[in-house]
Amino acid sequence: MTDKILLKGAKIFDGVADEVRQQDVLVVGQRIAEVGAIEAGDTAIRTIDVSGMLVMPGLIDAHVHICGAELPIINATSSHWSYLSAFAFRLMERRLMAGFTTLRDMGGANAGIGRALREGLVTGPRLFYSGKLLSQTGGHGDARPRDYDMASVLGNCCSGSDKFAWVADGVSQVRRAVREELRLGASQIKIMASGGILSPADPLHSLQFSESEIRAAVEEATNHGTYVSAHCHPAGAIRRCAEYGVRVIEHATMMDEVAAEAMIANDCYAVPTLSLLGILKKEGRDMGLDAANMEKLDIVLAHAQDSLKLLRKSGIPMGFGTDLFGKAHDREGSEFTQRRKVDAPIDILRSATSINAEILQRGGELGRVAPGALADLIAVKGDPLSDIAVLEDPDNVAMVMMDGALRKDELRRAA
Ligand SMILES: [Zn+2]
Ligand SMILES: [Zn+2]
């Protein structure tokens, strides 16, 4: 028999609307059947009293690395897969209990982890994995230390590739790497299109991949029915990615007006990721960052908030991502408070629900409290719309429902 659950007396943030409404939600099977004033006439309906709670769509984190167990990144990529998988499984369970019902992994998580979730071997959120990301030689995804004189480690198509990254040069290597990830079930393709903070060998302002390489990745992804996301800090990298067909710009920390115009003209999304920056500023040296990494971090930090303001002012749709690594993984809620420095709580919650769902190409089905949407719902103690910091504490998430099934239930049942 199909399960029917009635959430009674909720204040509802539906993922989109400005105002919160007092309504009930009827869940039938995996989906939301009805939202409104609903009486539990049917004895088959199980009623759960959520009065006083904010019920909202399950949170979506659009930029995670669930296998990012350690920094420097080469320590993680050189760890055994059995360890990285165990790390990822534990992390996914933790994120689900904190109210995140969907994660988009931007490099590392792969088909094996996807299968373990699908078969119910492990508990975790919905996972949209990219498999290995793509980097050029010496780019942000090439984790080899500068003095590491070994061109080909694994004997695969591309030099220096590791567990998290294809190091691919030239159009044919890029096409092959993209096709391989799509064969393995990647939901989207991730490329490294500029320098980054944590990588050992690239200047922050470097533009990575040629136009033809980026366009080749976009063509392969588009032909498959999906899209490319690109790691970009400097405005020049953002502009060229937008013009070459990349759909989602990750980080977007050093925007300028020209980059904003290119993003608008090409219907791009941005996924800002602030929390790791603040954590690295305080703890980066202890986490193994060297002086060059810290210097690059300072440049990004000097621009990140202004960049976010420009994205907001330009009306570019912004998702929500955390990009945490290593020990920082336990601060998953800090992105909310970092974003609050620039954004209103309602905008942050829209980013983490309906806008992230659009980024995942699942708008309407995820990130919404509406009839027909998948029943990924959370009940939150307190009012994140006036104080977003309540989402920093996973204990404030009293209920987590995914696909219509209760995954966390710390509410007193009404009936
Ligand atoms: Zn990145
Ligand atoms: Zn990342």
CSV table of C-alpha atoms and ligand atoms in Angstrom, one decimal:
chain,number,residue,atom,x,y,z
A,1,MET,CA,0.0,0.0,0.0
A,2,THR,CA,1.2,3.5,-0.8
A,3,ASP,CA,2.3,5.4,2.3
A,4,LYS,CA,0.4,8.6,3.0
A,5,ILE,CA,1.8,11.1,5.4
A,6,LEU,CA,0.1,14.4,6.4
A,7,LEU,CA,2.4,17.1,7.8
A,8,LYS,CA,0.0,19.2,9.9
A,9,GLY,CA,0.2,22.8,11.0
A,10,ALA,CA,3.4,23.7,9.2
A,11,LYS,CA,4.7,27.1,8.3
A,12,ILE,CA,5.8,26.5,4.8
A,13,PHE,CA,8.6,28.1,2.8
A,14,ASP,CA,7.9,26.6,-0.6
A,15,GLY,CA,11.3,27.2,-2.1
A,16,VAL,CA,10.2,30.2,-4.2
A,17,ALA,CA,7.6,32.6,-2.6
A,18,ASP,CA,8.5,35.6,-0.5
A,19,GLU,CA,6.0,34.8,2.2
A,20,VAL,CA,5.7,31.8,4.5
A,21,ARG,CA,2.2,30.3,4.6
A,22,GLN,CA,0.5,28.2,7.3
A,23,GLN,CA,-0.5,25.1,5.5
A,24,ASP,CA,-0.6,21.3,5.6
A,25,VAL,CA,1.3,19.0,3.2
A,26,LEU,CA,0.0,15.6,2.1
A,27,VAL,CA,2.7,13.2,0.9
A,28,VAL,CA,1.6,10.1,-1.1
A,29,GLY,CA,4.3,7.7,-1.9
A,30,GLN,CA,7.4,9.6,-3.2
A,31,ARG,CA,5.7,12.8,-4.0
A,32,ILE,CA,3.8,15.7,-2.6
A,33,ALA,CA,0.1,15.3,-3.5
A,34,GLU,CA,-1.5,18.3,-2.0
A,35,VAL,CA,-0.6,21.6,-0.1
A,36,GLY,CA,-3.3,23.5,1.7
A,37,ALA,CA,-5.8,23.1,4.5
A,38,ILE,CA,-6.1,19.3,4.6
A,39,GLU,CA,-8.1,17.1,7.0
A,40,ALA,CA,-6.9,13.5,7.6
A,41,GLY,CA,-10.2,11.9,6.8
A,42,ASP,CA,-8.5,8.8,5.4
A,43,THR,CA,-7.5,6.3,8.2
A,44,ALA,CA,-4.6,5.2,6.1
A,45,ILE,CA,-3.0,8.6,6.5
A,46,ARG,CA,-0.3,9.0,9.2
A,47,THR,CA,-0.5,12.5,10.6
A,48,ILE,CA,2.7,14.2,11.9
A,49,ASP,CA,2.3,17.4,13.9
A,50,VAL,CA,4.9,20.0,12.7
A,51,SER,CA,3.2,23.0,14.3
A,52,GLY,CA,5.7,25.7,15.1
A,53,MET,CA,8.2,24.4,12.6
A,54,LEU,CA,9.3,25.7,9.3
A,55,VAL,CA,8.7,23.1,6.7
A,56,MET,CA,10.7,23.6,3.5
A,57,PRO,CA,12.3,21.7,0.6
A,58,GLY,CA,15.2,19.6,1.6
A,59,LEU,CA,18.4,21.6,1.2
A,60,ILE,CA,20.6,21.1,-1.8
A,61,ASP,CA,24.4,21.7,-1.8
A,62,ALA,CA,25.5,22.3,-5.3
A,63,HIS,CA,29.3,22.1,-4.7
A,64,VAL,CA,30.7,19.3,-2.6
A,65,HIS,CA,33.6,17.0,-2.7
A,66,ILE,CA,32.4,14.1,-0.6
A,67,CYS,CA,35.7,12.2,-1.2
A,68,GLY,CA,37.7,15.3,-0.3
A,69,ALA,CA,39.0,13.7,2.9
A,70,GLU,CA,42.2,15.6,3.3
A,71,LEU,CA,44.3,18.6,2.3
A,72,PRO,CA,46.6,19.0,0.5
A,73,ILE,CA,44.4,17.4,-2.2
A,74,ILE,CA,47.1,15.0,-3.3
A,75,ASN,CA,46.9,13.4,0.2
A,76,ALA,CA,43.2,12.6,-0.6
A,77,THR,CA,43.8,11.5,-4.2
A,78,SER,CA,46.6,9.2,-3.2
A,79,SER,CA,44.5,7.6,-0.4
A,80,HIS,CA,43.0,4.2,-1.1
A,81,TRP,CA,39.5,4.2,-2.6
A,82,SER,CA,38.2,2.0,0.3
A,83,TYR,CA,39.1,4.8,2.7
A,84,LEU,CA,37.8,7.6,0.5
A,85,SER,CA,34.5,5.7,0.1
A,86,ALA,CA,34.1,5.1,3.8
A,87,PHE,CA,34.8,8.9,4.3
A,88,ALA,CA,32.2,9.8,1.7
A,89,PHE,CA,29.5,7.4,3.2
A,90,ARG,CA,29.9,8.9,6.6
A,91,LEU,CA,29.8,12.4,5.3
A,92,MET,CA,26.7,11.8,3.2
A,93,GLU,CA,24.9,10.4,6.2
A,94,ARG,CA,25.9,13.5,8.2
A,95,ARG,CA,24.8,15.9,5.5
A,96,LEU,CA,21.4,14.1,5.3
A,97,MET,CA,20.9,14.5,9.0
A,98,ALA,CA,21.7,18.2,8.7
A,99,GLY,CA,18.8,18.6,6.2
A,100,PHE,CA,20.7,18.2,2.9
A,101,THR,CA,18.6,15.8,0.7
A,102,THR,CA,20.6,16.5,-2.4
A,103,LEU,CA,24.3,16.9,-3.1
A,104,ARG,CA,26.0,17.8,-6.4
A,105,ASP,CA,29.6,16.5,-6.3
A,106,MET,CA,32.1,18.6,-8.3
A,107,GLY,CA,34.9,16.1,-8.5
A,108,GLY,CA,35.7,12.8,-6.9
A,109,ALA,CA,32.4,11.0,-6.3
A,110,ASN,CA,31.7,8.4,-9.0
A,111,ALA,CA,29.7,5.5,-10.3
A,112,GLY,CA,30.5,3.2,-7.5
A,113,ILE,CA,29.3,5.5,-4.8
A,114,GLY,CA,26.2,6.2,-6.9
A,115,ARG,CA,25.5,2.5,-7.2
A,116,ALA,CA,26.0,1.9,-3.4
A,117,LEU,CA,23.4,4.7,-2.8
A,118,ARG,CA,21.0,3.3,-5.4
A,119,GLU,CA,21.1,-0.2,-4.0
A,120,GLY,CA,20.6,1.0,-0.4
A,121,LEU,CA,24.0,-0.3,0.8
A,122,VAL,CA,24.6,3.1,2.4
A,123,THR,CA,22.4,6.0,3.5
A,124,GLY,CA,22.7,9.4,2.0
A,125,PRO,CA,21.2,12.3,0.0
A,126,ARG,CA,20.5,12.2,-3.7
A,127,LEU,CA,23.8,12.4,-5.4
A,128,PHE,CA,24.6,14.2,-8.7
A,129,TYR,CA,28.2,13.2,-9.3
A,130,SER,CA,30.6,14.5,-11.9
A,131,GLY,CA,33.1,11.6,-11.6
A,132,LYS,CA,36.6,12.9,-12.3
A,133,LEU,CA,36.8,16.6,-13.1
A,134,LEU,CA,38.9,17.7,-16.1
A,135,SER,CA,42.1,19.8,-15.8
A,136,GLN,CA,44.8,20.7,-18.3
A,137,THR,CA,48.4,19.8,-17.4
A,138,GLY,CA,49.6,22.1,-14.7
A,139,GLY,CA,46.0,23.3,-14.1
A,140,HIS,CA,43.9,23.5,-11.0
A,141,GLY,CA,43.1,19.8,-11.1
A,142,ASP,CA,46.7,18.6,-11.6
A,143,ALA,CA,47.6,17.9,-8.0
A,144,ARG,CA,51.2,16.8,-8.6
A,145,PRO,CA,53.7,18.9,-6.6
A,146,ARG,CA,55.9,21.1,-8.6
A,147,ASP,CA,59.0,18.9,-8.3
A,148,TYR,CA,57.1,15.7,-9.0
A,149,ASP,CA,58.8,14.4,-12.1
A,150,MET,CA,56.5,11.7,-13.2
A,151,ALA,CA,54.4,12.4,-16.3
A,152,SER,CA,52.3,9.3,-16.4
A,153,VAL,CA,51.3,7.6,-13.2
A,154,LEU,CA,48.3,5.4,-14.0
A,155,GLY,CA,48.9,4.5,-17.6
A,156,ASN,CA,45.5,5.8,-18.7
A,157,CYS,CA,44.9,8.2,-21.6
A,158,CYS,CA,46.1,11.3,-20.0
A,159,SER,CA,49.2,12.2,-18.2
A,160,GLY,CA,49.2,12.6,-14.4
A,161,SER,CA,45.5,11.7,-14.0
A,162,ASP,CA,44.4,10.6,-10.5
A,163,LYS,CA,41.3,9.6,-8.6
A,164,PHE,CA,39.6,13.0,-8.8
A,165,ALA,CA,40.9,14.4,-12.1
A,166,TRP,CA,41.6,13.7,-15.7
A,167,VAL,CA,44.6,15.7,-16.8
A,168,ALA,CA,43.6,16.1,-20.4
A,169,ASP,CA,45.3,18.2,-23.1
A,170,GLY,CA,44.0,18.8,-26.6
A,171,VAL,CA,40.5,18.4,-28.0
A,172,SER,CA,40.7,14.6,-28.4
A,173,GLN,CA,41.8,13.9,-24.8
A,174,VAL,CA,39.1,16.3,-23.5
A,175,ARG,CA,36.4,14.5,-25.6
A,176,ARG,CA,37.5,11.1,-24.5
A,177,ALA,CA,37.6,12.1,-20.8
A,178,VAL,CA,34.1,13.7,-21.1
A,179,ARG,CA,32.7,10.7,-22.9
A,180,GLU,CA,34.2,8.3,-20.3
A,181,GLU,CA,32.6,10.2,-17.4
A,182,LEU,CA,29.2,10.3,-19.2
A,183,ARG,CA,29.5,6.5,-19.9
A,184,LEU,CA,30.0,6.1,-16.1
A,185,GLY,CA,26.8,8.0,-15.4
A,186,ALA,CA,28.1,11.5,-14.5
A,187,SER,CA,25.2,13.9,-14.1
A,188,GLN,CA,27.3,16.9,-15.3
A,189,ILE,CA,30.9,17.6,-16.4
A,190,LYS,CA,33.2,19.7,-14.3
A,191,ILE,CA,36.2,21.4,-15.8
A,192,MET,CA,38.9,23.6,-14.2
A,193,ALA,CA,39.0,26.8,-16.2
A,194,SER,CA,41.3,29.0,-14.1
A,195,GLY,CA,43.9,28.9,-11.4
A,196,GLY,CA,42.8,27.9,-7.9
A,197,ILE,CA,43.9,28.4,-4.3
A,198,LEU,CA,44.7,24.8,-3.4
A,199,SER,CA,46.7,23.7,-6.5
A,200,PRO,CA,50.5,23.7,-6.4
A,201,ALA,CA,51.5,24.8,-9.8
A,202,ASP,CA,49.1,27.4,-11.3
A,203,PRO,CA,48.9,31.2,-10.9
A,204,LEU,CA,45.4,32.2,-9.7
A,205,HIS,CA,44.8,34.4,-12.8
A,206,SER,CA,45.8,31.7,-15.3
A,207,LEU,CA,43.2,30.9,-17.9
A,208,GLN,CA,42.9,27.2,-18.3
A,209,PHE,CA,41.9,25.1,-21.3
A,210,SER,CA,41.9,26.6,-24.8
A,211,GLU,CA,38.7,27.8,-26.4
A,212,SER,CA,38.5,24.6,-28.6
A,213,GLU,CA,39.0,22.4,-25.5
A,214,ILE,CA,36.2,24.1,-23.6
A,215,ARG,CA,33.9,24.1,-26.6
A,216,ALA,CA,34.6,20.4,-27.1
A,217,ALA,CA,33.6,19.6,-23.5
A,218,VAL,CA,30.5,21.6,-23.9
A,219,GLU,CA,29.6,19.9,-27.2
A,220,GLU,CA,30.0,16.4,-25.8
A,221,ALA,CA,28.0,17.3,-22.6
A,222,THR,CA,25.2,19.0,-24.6
A,223,ASN,CA,25.0,16.1,-27.1
A,224,HIS,CA,24.5,13.8,-24.1
A,225,GLY,CA,21.7,16.1,-22.7
A,226,THR,CA,23.7,17.6,-19.9
A,227,TYR,CA,26.0,20.6,-19.2
A,228,VAL,CA,29.4,21.8,-18.1
A,229,SER,CA,30.3,23.5,-14.8
A,230,ALA,CA,33.6,25.4,-14.6
A,231,HIS,CA,35.8,26.3,-11.7
A,232,CYS,CA,36.6,30.0,-12.3
A,233,HIS,CA,38.0,32.7,-10.1
A,234,PRO,CA,39.2,35.6,-12.4
A,235,ALA,CA,36.7,37.6,-14.4
A,236,GLY,CA,38.5,36.7,-17.7
A,237,ALA,CA,38.0,33.0,-17.1
A,238,ILE,CA,34.3,33.6,-16.2
A,239,ARG,CA,33.7,35.6,-19.4
A,240,ARG,CA,35.3,33.1,-21.8
A,241,CYS,CA,33.5,30.1,-20.2
A,242,ALA,CA,30.2,31.9,-20.5
A,243,GLU,CA,30.9,32.7,-24.1
A,244,TYR,CA,32.0,29.2,-24.9
A,245,GLY,CA,28.9,27.5,-23.6
A,246,VAL,CA,29.6,26.6,-20.0
A,247,ARG,CA,26.3,26.7,-18.1
A,248,VAL,CA,27.4,27.0,-14.5
A,249,ILE,CA,30.3,29.1,-13.1
A,250,GLU,CA,31.7,27.7,-9.8
A,251,HIS,CA,33.0,30.2,-7.2
A,252,ALA,CA,32.8,33.3,-9.5
A,253,THR,CA,34.8,35.2,-6.9
A,254,MET,CA,36.4,37.9,-9.0
A,255,MET,CA,33.5,39.1,-11.2
A,256,ASP,CA,33.5,42.3,-13.2
A,257,GLU,CA,30.8,44.0,-15.3
A,258,VAL,CA,32.0,42.4,-18.5
A,259,ALA,CA,31.9,38.9,-17.0
A,260,ALA,CA,28.4,39.6,-15.6
A,261,GLU,CA,27.2,40.7,-19.1
A,262,ALA,CA,28.6,37.5,-20.6
A,263,MET,CA,26.9,35.4,-18.0
A,264,ILE,CA,23.5,37.2,-18.5
A,265,ALA,CA,23.8,36.9,-22.3
A,266,ASN,CA,24.4,33.2,-22.1
A,267,ASP,CA,21.9,32.3,-19.3
A,268,CYS,CA,24.6,31.2,-16.9
A,269,TYR,CA,24.2,30.3,-13.2
A,270,ALA,CA,26.8,31.0,-10.5
A,271,VAL,CA,27.5,28.8,-7.5
A,272,PRO,CA,29.4,31.0,-5.0
A,273,THR,CA,31.3,29.0,-2.3
A,274,LEU,CA,32.4,31.2,0.6
A,275,SER,CA,32.7,29.1,3.7
A,276,LEU,CA,35.9,27.3,2.8
A,277,LEU,CA,37.6,30.6,2.2
A,278,GLY,CA,37.0,31.9,5.7
A,279,ILE,CA,38.0,28.5,7.3
A,280,LEU,CA,41.2,28.4,5.3
A,281,LYS,CA,42.1,31.9,6.3
A,282,LYS,CA,42.0,30.8,9.9
A,283,GLU,CA,43.2,27.2,9.7
A,284,GLY,CA,44.8,26.9,6.2
A,285,ARG,CA,48.4,26.6,7.4
A,286,ASP,CA,47.4,23.8,9.9
A,287,MET,CA,45.6,22.1,7.1
A,288,GLY,CA,48.8,21.9,5.0
A,289,LEU,CA,48.5,25.0,2.7
A,290,ASP,CA,51.8,26.5,1.8
A,291,ALA,CA,52.7,30.2,1.5
A,292,ALA,CA,51.7,30.3,-2.2
A,293,ASN,CA,48.3,28.8,-1.4
A,294,MET,CA,47.7,31.4,1.3
A,295,GLU,CA,48.7,34.2,-1.0
A,296,LYS,CA,46.2,33.1,-3.6
A,297,LEU,CA,43.6,32.8,-0.8
A,298,ASP,CA,44.1,36.4,0.2
A,299,ILE,CA,43.6,37.6,-3.4
A,300,VAL,CA,40.3,35.7,-3.6
A,301,LEU,CA,39.2,36.8,-0.2
A,302,ALA,CA,39.7,40.5,-1.2
A,303,HIS,CA,37.2,40.1,-4.0
A,304,ALA,CA,34.7,37.4,-3.0
A,305,GLN,CA,32.1,39.5,-1.2
A,306,ASP,CA,32.1,42.3,-3.8
A,307,SER,CA,31.8,39.7,-6.5
A,308,LEU,CA,28.7,38.2,-4.8
A,309,LYS,CA,27.2,41.6,-4.6
A,310,LEU,CA,27.7,42.1,-8.3
A,311,LEU,CA,26.1,38.8,-9.1
A,312,ARG,CA,23.1,39.7,-7.0
A,313,LYS,CA,22.8,43.2,-8.5
A,314,SER,CA,23.1,41.8,-12.0
A,315,GLY,CA,20.2,39.4,-11.4
A,316,ILE,CA,22.4,36.3,-12.2
A,317,PRO,CA,20.8,33.3,-10.6
A,318,MET,CA,22.9,32.1,-7.8
A,319,GLY,CA,23.0,28.6,-6.4
A,320,PHE,CA,24.5,27.6,-3.0
A,321,GLY,CA,27.6,25.4,-2.5
A,322,THR,CA,30.1,24.8,0.3
A,323,ASP,CA,33.2,23.2,-1.4
A,324,LEU,CA,34.5,21.9,1.9
A,325,PHE,CA,37.6,19.7,2.2
A,326,GLY,CA,39.2,17.7,5.0
A,327,LYS,CA,38.6,18.9,8.6
A,328,ALA,CA,36.4,21.7,7.3
A,329,HIS,CA,33.7,19.2,6.4
A,330,ASP,CA,32.2,19.6,9.9
A,331,ARG,CA,31.3,23.2,9.2
A,332,GLU,CA,28.6,22.5,6.5
A,333,GLY,CA,26.3,25.2,8.0
A,334,SER,CA,28.8,28.0,7.8
A,335,GLU,CA,28.0,28.8,4.2
A,336,PHE,CA,24.6,30.1,5.4
A,337,THR,CA,26.2,32.6,7.8
A,338,GLN,CA,28.9,33.6,5.3
A,339,ARG,CA,26.3,34.3,2.6
A,340,ARG,CA,24.3,36.3,5.1
A,341,LYS,CA,27.0,39.0,5.0
A,342,VAL,CA,25.7,39.9,1.5
A,343,ASP,CA,22.3,38.1,1.0
A,344,ALA,CA,18.9,38.1,2.7
A,345,PRO,CA,17.9,34.8,4.3
A,346,ILE,CA,15.0,34.3,1.9
A,347,ASP,CA,17.5,34.6,-1.1
A,348,ILE,CA,19.9,32.2,0.5
A,349,LEU,CA,17.1,29.7,1.0
A,350,ARG,CA,15.9,30.1,-2.6
A,351,SER,CA,19.5,29.5,-3.7
A,352,ALA,CA,19.8,26.3,-1.6
A,353,THR,CA,16.5,24.9,-2.9
A,354,SER,CA,14.7,26.0,-6.1
A,355,ILE,CA,17.6,27.6,-7.8
A,356,ASN,CA,20.0,24.7,-7.1
A,357,ALA,CA,17.3,22.4,-8.4
A,358,GLU,CA,17.3,24.4,-11.7
A,359,ILE,CA,21.1,24.1,-11.8
A,360,LEU,CA,20.5,20.3,-11.5
A,361,GLN,CA,18.0,20.5,-14.4
A,362,ARG,CA,15.4,19.2,-12.0
A,363,GLY,CA,13.5,22.5,-11.4
A,364,GLY,CA,9.9,21.9,-10.2
A,365,GLU,CA,10.7,18.4,-9.1
A,366,LEU,CA,13.3,19.1,-6.5
A,367,GLY,CA,13.7,22.2,-4.2
A,368,ARG,CA,9.9,22.9,-4.1
A,369,VAL,CA,7.0,22.3,-1.7
A,370,ALA,CA,4.3,21.9,-4.4
A,371,PRO,CA,2.0,19.2,-5.7
A,372,GLY,CA,3.9,16.9,-8.0
A,373,ALA,CA,7.3,17.6,-6.5
A,374,LEU,CA,9.4,14.9,-5.0
A,375,ALA,CA,8.7,14.8,-1.2
A,376,ASP,CA,12.2,15.9,-0.1
A,377,LEU,CA,11.2,17.9,3.0
A,378,ILE,CA,12.7,19.1,6.2
A,379,ALA,CA,11.2,20.6,9.4
A,380,VAL,CA,13.3,23.2,11.1
A,381,LYS,CA,13.1,24.4,14.7
A,382,GLY,CA,13.3,28.2,14.9
A,383,ASP,CA,13.0,30.7,12.0
A,384,PRO,CA,15.8,30.6,9.5
A,385,LEU,CA,14.1,33.4,7.6
A,386,SER,CA,14.9,35.8,10.4
A,387,ASP,CA,18.0,34.1,11.7
A,388,ILE,CA,19.7,31.9,9.0
A,389,ALA,CA,22.2,30.7,11.7
A,390,VAL,CA,19.7,28.2,13.0
A,391,LEU,CA,20.7,26.1,10.0
A,392,GLU,CA,24.3,25.9,11.3
A,393,ASP,CA,23.2,23.5,14.0
A,394,PRO,CA,22.0,20.1,12.6
A,395,ASP,CA,20.0,19.6,15.8
A,396,ASN,CA,17.6,22.3,14.6
A,397,VAL,CA,16.6,20.1,11.7
A,398,ALA,CA,14.0,17.9,13.5
A,399,MET,CA,12.7,16.0,10.5
A,400,VAL,CA,14.2,14.9,7.2
A,401,MET,CA,12.1,13.3,4.6
A,402,MET,CA,13.5,12.1,1.3
A,403,ASP,CA,11.4,10.5,-1.5
A,404,GLY,CA,8.5,10.5,0.9
A,405,ALA,CA,10.3,8.4,3.5
A,406,LEU,CA,11.3,9.7,6.9
A,407,ARG,CA,15.0,9.6,7.3
A,408,LYS,CA,15.2,11.6,10.5
A,409,ASP,CA,12.3,12.0,12.9
A,410,GLU,CA,12.8,13.8,16.2
A,411,LEU,CA,9.2,15.2,16.3
A,412,ARG,CA,6.6,14.1,18.7
A,413,ARG,CA,3.9,12.3,16.6
A,414,ALA,CA,0.5,13.8,16.7
A,415,ALA,CA,-1.3,10.6,15.8
B,1,ZN,ZN,37.1,25.0,-7.6
B,2,ZN,ZN,35.4,22.4,-5.6
